[in-house]
Tab-separated table of C-alpha atoms in Angstrom:
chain	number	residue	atom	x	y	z
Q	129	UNK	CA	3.410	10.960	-28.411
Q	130	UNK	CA	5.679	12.200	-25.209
Q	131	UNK	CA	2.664	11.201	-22.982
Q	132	UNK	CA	3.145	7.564	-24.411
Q	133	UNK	CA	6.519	7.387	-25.488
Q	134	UNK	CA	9.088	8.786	-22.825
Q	135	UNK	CA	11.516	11.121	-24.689
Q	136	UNK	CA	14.500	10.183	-22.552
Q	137	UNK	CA	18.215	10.365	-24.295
Q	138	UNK	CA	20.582	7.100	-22.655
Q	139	UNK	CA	22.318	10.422	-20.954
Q	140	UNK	CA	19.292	11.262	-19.080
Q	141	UNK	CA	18.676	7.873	-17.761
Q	142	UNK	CA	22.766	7.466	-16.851
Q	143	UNK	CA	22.311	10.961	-14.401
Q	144	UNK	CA	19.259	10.469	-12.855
Q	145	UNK	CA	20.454	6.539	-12.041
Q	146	UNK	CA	23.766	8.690	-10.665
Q	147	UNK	CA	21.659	10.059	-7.899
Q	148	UNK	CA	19.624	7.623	-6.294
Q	149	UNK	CA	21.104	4.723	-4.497
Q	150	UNK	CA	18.749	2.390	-6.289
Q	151	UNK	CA	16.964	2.060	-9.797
Q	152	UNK	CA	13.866	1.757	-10.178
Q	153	UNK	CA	11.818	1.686	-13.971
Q	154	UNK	CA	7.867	1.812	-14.342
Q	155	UNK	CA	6.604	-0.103	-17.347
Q	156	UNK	CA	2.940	0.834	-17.713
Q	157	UNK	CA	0.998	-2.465	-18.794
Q	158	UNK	CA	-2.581	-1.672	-20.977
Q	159	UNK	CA	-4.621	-3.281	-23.425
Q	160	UNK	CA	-6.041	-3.221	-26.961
Q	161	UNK	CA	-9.799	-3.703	-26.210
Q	162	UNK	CA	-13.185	-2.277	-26.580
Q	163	UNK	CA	-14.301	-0.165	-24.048
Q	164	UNK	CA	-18.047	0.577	-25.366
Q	165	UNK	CA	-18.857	3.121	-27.675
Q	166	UNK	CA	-17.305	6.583	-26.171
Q	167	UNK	CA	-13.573	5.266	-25.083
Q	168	UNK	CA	-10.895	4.269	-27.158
Q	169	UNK	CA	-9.642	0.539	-27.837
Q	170	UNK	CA	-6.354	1.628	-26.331
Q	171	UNK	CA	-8.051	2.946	-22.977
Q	172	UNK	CA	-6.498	0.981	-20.567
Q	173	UNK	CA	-2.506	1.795	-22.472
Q	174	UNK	CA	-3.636	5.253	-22.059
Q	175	UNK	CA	-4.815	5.128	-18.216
Q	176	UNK	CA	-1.613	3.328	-17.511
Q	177	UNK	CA	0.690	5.725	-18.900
Q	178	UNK	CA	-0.984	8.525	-17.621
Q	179	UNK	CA	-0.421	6.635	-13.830
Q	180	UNK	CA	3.265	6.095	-14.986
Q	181	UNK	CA	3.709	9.626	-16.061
Q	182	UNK	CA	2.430	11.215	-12.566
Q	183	UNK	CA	4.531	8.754	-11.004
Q	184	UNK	CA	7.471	9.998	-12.714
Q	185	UNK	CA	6.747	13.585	-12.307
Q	186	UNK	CA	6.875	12.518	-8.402
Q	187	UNK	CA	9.730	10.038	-7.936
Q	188	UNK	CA	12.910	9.693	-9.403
Q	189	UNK	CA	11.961	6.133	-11.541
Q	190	UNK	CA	12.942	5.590	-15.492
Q	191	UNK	CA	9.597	5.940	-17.229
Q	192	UNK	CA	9.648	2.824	-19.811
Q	193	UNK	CA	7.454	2.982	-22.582
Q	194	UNK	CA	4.038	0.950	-22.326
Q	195	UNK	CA	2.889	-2.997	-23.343
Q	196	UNK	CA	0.112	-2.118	-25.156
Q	197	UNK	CA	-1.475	-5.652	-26.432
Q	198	UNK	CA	-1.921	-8.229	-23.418
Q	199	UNK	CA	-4.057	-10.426	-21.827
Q	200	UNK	CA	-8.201	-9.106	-23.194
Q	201	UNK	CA	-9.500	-12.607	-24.227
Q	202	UNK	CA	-12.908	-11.597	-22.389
Q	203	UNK	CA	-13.147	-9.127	-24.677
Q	204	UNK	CA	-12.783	-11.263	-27.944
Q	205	UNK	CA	-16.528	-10.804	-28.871
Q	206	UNK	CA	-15.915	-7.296	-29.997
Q	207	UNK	CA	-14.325	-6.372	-33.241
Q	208	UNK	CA	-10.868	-4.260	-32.508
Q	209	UNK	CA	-10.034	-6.419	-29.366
Q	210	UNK	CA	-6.106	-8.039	-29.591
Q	211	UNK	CA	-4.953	-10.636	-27.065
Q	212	UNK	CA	-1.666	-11.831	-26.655
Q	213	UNK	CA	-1.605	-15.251	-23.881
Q	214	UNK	CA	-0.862	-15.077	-20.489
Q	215	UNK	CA	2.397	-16.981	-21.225
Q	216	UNK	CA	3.330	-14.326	-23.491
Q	217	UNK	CA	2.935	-11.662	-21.450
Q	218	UNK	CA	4.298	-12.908	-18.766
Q	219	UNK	CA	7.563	-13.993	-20.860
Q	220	UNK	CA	7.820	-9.751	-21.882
Q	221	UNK	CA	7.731	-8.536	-18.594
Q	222	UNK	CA	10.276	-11.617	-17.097
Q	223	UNK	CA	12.089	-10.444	-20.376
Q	224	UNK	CA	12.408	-6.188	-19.918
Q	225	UNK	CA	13.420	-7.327	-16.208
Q	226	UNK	CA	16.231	-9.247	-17.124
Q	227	UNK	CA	17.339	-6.627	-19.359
Q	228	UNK	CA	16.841	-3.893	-17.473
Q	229	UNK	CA	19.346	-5.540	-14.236
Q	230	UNK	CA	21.729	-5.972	-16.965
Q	231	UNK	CA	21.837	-2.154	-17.807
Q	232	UNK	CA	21.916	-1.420	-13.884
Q	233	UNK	CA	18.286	-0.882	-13.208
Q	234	UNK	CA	17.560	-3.637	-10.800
Q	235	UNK	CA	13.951	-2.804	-9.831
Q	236	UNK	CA	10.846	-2.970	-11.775
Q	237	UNK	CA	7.579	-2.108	-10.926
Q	238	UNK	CA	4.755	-2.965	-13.018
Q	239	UNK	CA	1.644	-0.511	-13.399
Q	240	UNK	CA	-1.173	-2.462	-14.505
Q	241	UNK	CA	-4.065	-0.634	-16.097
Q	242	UNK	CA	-6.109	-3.720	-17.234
Q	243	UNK	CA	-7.541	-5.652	-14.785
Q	244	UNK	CA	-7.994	-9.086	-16.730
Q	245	UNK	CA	-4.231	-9.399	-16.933
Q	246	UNK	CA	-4.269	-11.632	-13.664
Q	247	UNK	CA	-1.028	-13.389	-14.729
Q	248	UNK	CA	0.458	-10.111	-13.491
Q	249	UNK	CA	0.522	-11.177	-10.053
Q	250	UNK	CA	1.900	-14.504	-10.693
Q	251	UNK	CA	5.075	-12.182	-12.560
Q	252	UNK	CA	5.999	-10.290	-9.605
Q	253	UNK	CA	5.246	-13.214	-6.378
Q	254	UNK	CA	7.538	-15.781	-8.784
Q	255	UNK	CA	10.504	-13.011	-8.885
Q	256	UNK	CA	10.193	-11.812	-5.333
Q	257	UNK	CA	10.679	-15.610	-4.550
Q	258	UNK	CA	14.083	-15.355	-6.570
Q	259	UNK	CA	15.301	-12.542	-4.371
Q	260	UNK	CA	14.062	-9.742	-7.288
Q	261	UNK	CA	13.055	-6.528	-6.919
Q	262	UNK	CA	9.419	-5.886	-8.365
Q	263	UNK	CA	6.683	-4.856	-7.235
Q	264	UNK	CA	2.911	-4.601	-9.047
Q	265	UNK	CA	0.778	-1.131	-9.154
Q	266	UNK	CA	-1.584	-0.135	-8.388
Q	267	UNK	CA	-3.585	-2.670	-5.778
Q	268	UNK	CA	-7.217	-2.700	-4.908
Q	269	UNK	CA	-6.514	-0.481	-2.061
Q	270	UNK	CA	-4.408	2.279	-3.637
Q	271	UNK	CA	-7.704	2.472	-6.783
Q	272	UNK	CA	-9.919	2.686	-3.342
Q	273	UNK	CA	-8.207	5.437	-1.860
Q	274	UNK	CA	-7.971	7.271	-5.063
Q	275	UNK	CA	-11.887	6.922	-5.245
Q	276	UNK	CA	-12.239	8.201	-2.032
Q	277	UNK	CA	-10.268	11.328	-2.589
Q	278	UNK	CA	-11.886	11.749	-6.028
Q	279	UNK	CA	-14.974	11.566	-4.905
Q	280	UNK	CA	-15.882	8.701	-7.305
Q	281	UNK	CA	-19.391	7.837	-6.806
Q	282	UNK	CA	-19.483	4.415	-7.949
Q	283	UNK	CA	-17.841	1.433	-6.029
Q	284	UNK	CA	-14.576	-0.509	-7.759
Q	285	UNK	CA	-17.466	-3.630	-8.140
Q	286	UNK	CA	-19.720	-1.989	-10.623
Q	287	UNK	CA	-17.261	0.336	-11.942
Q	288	UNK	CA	-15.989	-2.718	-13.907
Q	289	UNK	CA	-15.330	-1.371	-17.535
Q	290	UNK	CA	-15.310	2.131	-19.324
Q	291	UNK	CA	-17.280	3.719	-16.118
Q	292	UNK	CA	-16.583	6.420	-13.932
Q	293	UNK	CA	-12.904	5.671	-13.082
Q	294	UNK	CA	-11.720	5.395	-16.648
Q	295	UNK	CA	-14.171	7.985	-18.313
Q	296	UNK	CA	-12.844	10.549	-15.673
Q	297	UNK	CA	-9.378	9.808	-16.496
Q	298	UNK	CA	-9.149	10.137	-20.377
Q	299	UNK	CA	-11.252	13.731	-19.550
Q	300	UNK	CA	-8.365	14.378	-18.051
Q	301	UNK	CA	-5.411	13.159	-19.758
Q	302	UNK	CA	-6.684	12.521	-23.194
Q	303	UNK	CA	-10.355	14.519	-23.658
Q	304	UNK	CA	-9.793	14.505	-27.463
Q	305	UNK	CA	-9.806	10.887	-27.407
Q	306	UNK	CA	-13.079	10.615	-26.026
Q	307	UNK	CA	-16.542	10.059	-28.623
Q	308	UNK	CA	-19.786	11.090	-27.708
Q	309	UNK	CA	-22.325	8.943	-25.869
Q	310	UNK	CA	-20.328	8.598	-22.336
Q	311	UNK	CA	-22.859	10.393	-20.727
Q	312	UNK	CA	-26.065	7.885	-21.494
Q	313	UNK	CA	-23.950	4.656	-21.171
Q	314	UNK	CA	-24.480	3.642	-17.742
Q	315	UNK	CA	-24.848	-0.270	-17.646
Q	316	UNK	CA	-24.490	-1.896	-14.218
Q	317	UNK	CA	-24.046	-5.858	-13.541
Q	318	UNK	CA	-22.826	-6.533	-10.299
Q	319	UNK	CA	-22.896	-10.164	-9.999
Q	320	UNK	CA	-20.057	-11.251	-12.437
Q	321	UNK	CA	-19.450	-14.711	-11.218
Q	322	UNK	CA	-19.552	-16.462	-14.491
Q	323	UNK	CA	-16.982	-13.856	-15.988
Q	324	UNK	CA	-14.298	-15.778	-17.262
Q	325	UNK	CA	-16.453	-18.637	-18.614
Q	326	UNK	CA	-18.822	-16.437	-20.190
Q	327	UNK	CA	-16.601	-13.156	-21.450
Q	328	UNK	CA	-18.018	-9.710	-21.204
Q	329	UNK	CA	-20.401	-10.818	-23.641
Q	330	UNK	CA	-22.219	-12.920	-21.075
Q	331	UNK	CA	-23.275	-9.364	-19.226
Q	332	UNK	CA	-23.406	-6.522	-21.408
Q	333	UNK	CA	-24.307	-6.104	-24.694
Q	334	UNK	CA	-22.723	-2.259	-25.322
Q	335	UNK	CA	-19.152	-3.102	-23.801
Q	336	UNK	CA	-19.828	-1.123	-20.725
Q	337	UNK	CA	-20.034	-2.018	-17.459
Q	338	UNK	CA	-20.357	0.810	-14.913
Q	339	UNK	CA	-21.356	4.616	-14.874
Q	340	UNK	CA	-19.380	6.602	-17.067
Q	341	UNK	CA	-21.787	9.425	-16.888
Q	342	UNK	CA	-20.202	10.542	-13.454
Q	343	UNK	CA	-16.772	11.068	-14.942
Q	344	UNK	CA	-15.520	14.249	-15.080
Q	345	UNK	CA	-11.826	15.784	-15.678
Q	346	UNK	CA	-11.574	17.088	-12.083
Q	347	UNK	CA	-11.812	13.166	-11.289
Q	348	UNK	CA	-9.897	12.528	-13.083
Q	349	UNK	CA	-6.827	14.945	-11.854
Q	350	UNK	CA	-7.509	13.573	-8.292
Q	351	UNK	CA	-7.346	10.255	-9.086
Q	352	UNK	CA	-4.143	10.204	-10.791
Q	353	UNK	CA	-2.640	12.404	-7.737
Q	354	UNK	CA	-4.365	10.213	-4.986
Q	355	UNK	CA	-2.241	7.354	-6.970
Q	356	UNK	CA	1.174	8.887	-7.111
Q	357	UNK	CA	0.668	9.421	-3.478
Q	358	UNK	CA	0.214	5.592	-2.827
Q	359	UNK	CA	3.116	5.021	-4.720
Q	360	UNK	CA	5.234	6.846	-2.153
Q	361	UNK	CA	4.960	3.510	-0.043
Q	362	UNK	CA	6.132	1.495	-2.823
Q	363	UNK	CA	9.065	3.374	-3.601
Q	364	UNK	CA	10.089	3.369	-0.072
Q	365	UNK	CA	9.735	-0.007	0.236
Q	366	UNK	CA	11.919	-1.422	-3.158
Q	367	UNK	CA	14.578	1.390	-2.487
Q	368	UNK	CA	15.193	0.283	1.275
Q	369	UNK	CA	18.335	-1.771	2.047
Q	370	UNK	CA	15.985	-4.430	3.944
């Protein structure tokens, strides 16, 4: 439970907000969705808290615990799959930010570890306009430089959904949460364009979309380092005085 539920005391959070000259909380985003056969419905919770929790271990940010049910809807024609609506979501994270500035922690940053939940973006741009701290993690370009270092074979395009990336991941974090089959699940399908008309549904009929059977745990590792390097920028950034 500590790797999804931070174990914090309100003591804990009041000295580490003592010695920094701004606050700064992570609040790992997932989902409750299928992801094939060999991952878990709560795959993308557990790759976001497992981002948030190297983060942590590398900055001095209050770990918050994770959003687990959001935005999946393209995901709806698998049993297990939970959506909540974009205006929901959005409302939760608007909400935790407003709290959080009125316990002294005014910056938020968002890690995101579902890529359908697009209304994400629209969270962070609407309170940067309002002269808020927040910031959204990672972007395209942080996952690209992690795949780099990794030495991720397959390209962020096809590695859509329960491939390489995320397979390589729960090895690492979370191996006991992983079912047989990853290895023979490859399914590629490049050309998405009718995605959010047609669901996943409309391109795969096992769930998977990528090549889970190049995962592995020391992927995995690098991944989630490559990331909390990336983050360095960020932090920078939202605790500078400009």
């Amino acid at each position: 439970m500590s790797d999804l539920v931070p174990a914090d005391t309100t003591e804990d959070v009041r000295t580490r907000g003592a010695g920094v000259s701004r606050q700064v909380a992570v609040l790992p985003v997932g989902s409750f969705e299928q992801h094939g056969a060999h991952l878990p419905l709560a795959t993308d919770t557990l790759v976001a808290c497992a981002v948030a929790r190297e983060i942590a271990g590398a900055y001095p940010v209050h770990l918050l615990p994770p959003v687990t049910i959001s935005c999946s809807h393209e995901h709806a024609a698998w049993p297990g799959t939970v959506s909540i609506s974009s205006v929901t979501l959005h409302a939760v994270v608007r909400d935790i930010a407003d709290s959080l500035r009125r316990s002294g922690v005014d910056t938020l940053v968002v890690v995101n570890g579902h890529g359908g939940n697009y209304v994400l973006g629209n969270v962070v741009q609407e309170s940067s306009a309002r002269g808020e701290r927040m910031a959204l993690f990672p972007a395209a370009e942080d996952w690209e430089a992690a795949r780099e270092r990794a030495g991720v074979v397959t390209s962020l395009l096809t590695d859509m959904h329960a491939g390489e990336i995320e397979t390589s991941i729960l090895l690492h974090a979370h191996p006991e949460m992983l079912r047989p089959g990853y290895e023979t699940s490859d399914f590629v399908a490049d050309d998405r364009r009718h995605l959010l008309t047609l669901g996943m549904s409309g391109y795969t009929d096992s769930g998977v979309i990528g090549r889970p059977s190049l995962g592995s745990a020391e992927k995995g590792k690098e991944l989630l380092a490559s990331l909390a390097d990336s983050f360095g920028a960020y932090f920078s950034m939202l605790t500078s005085d400009v």
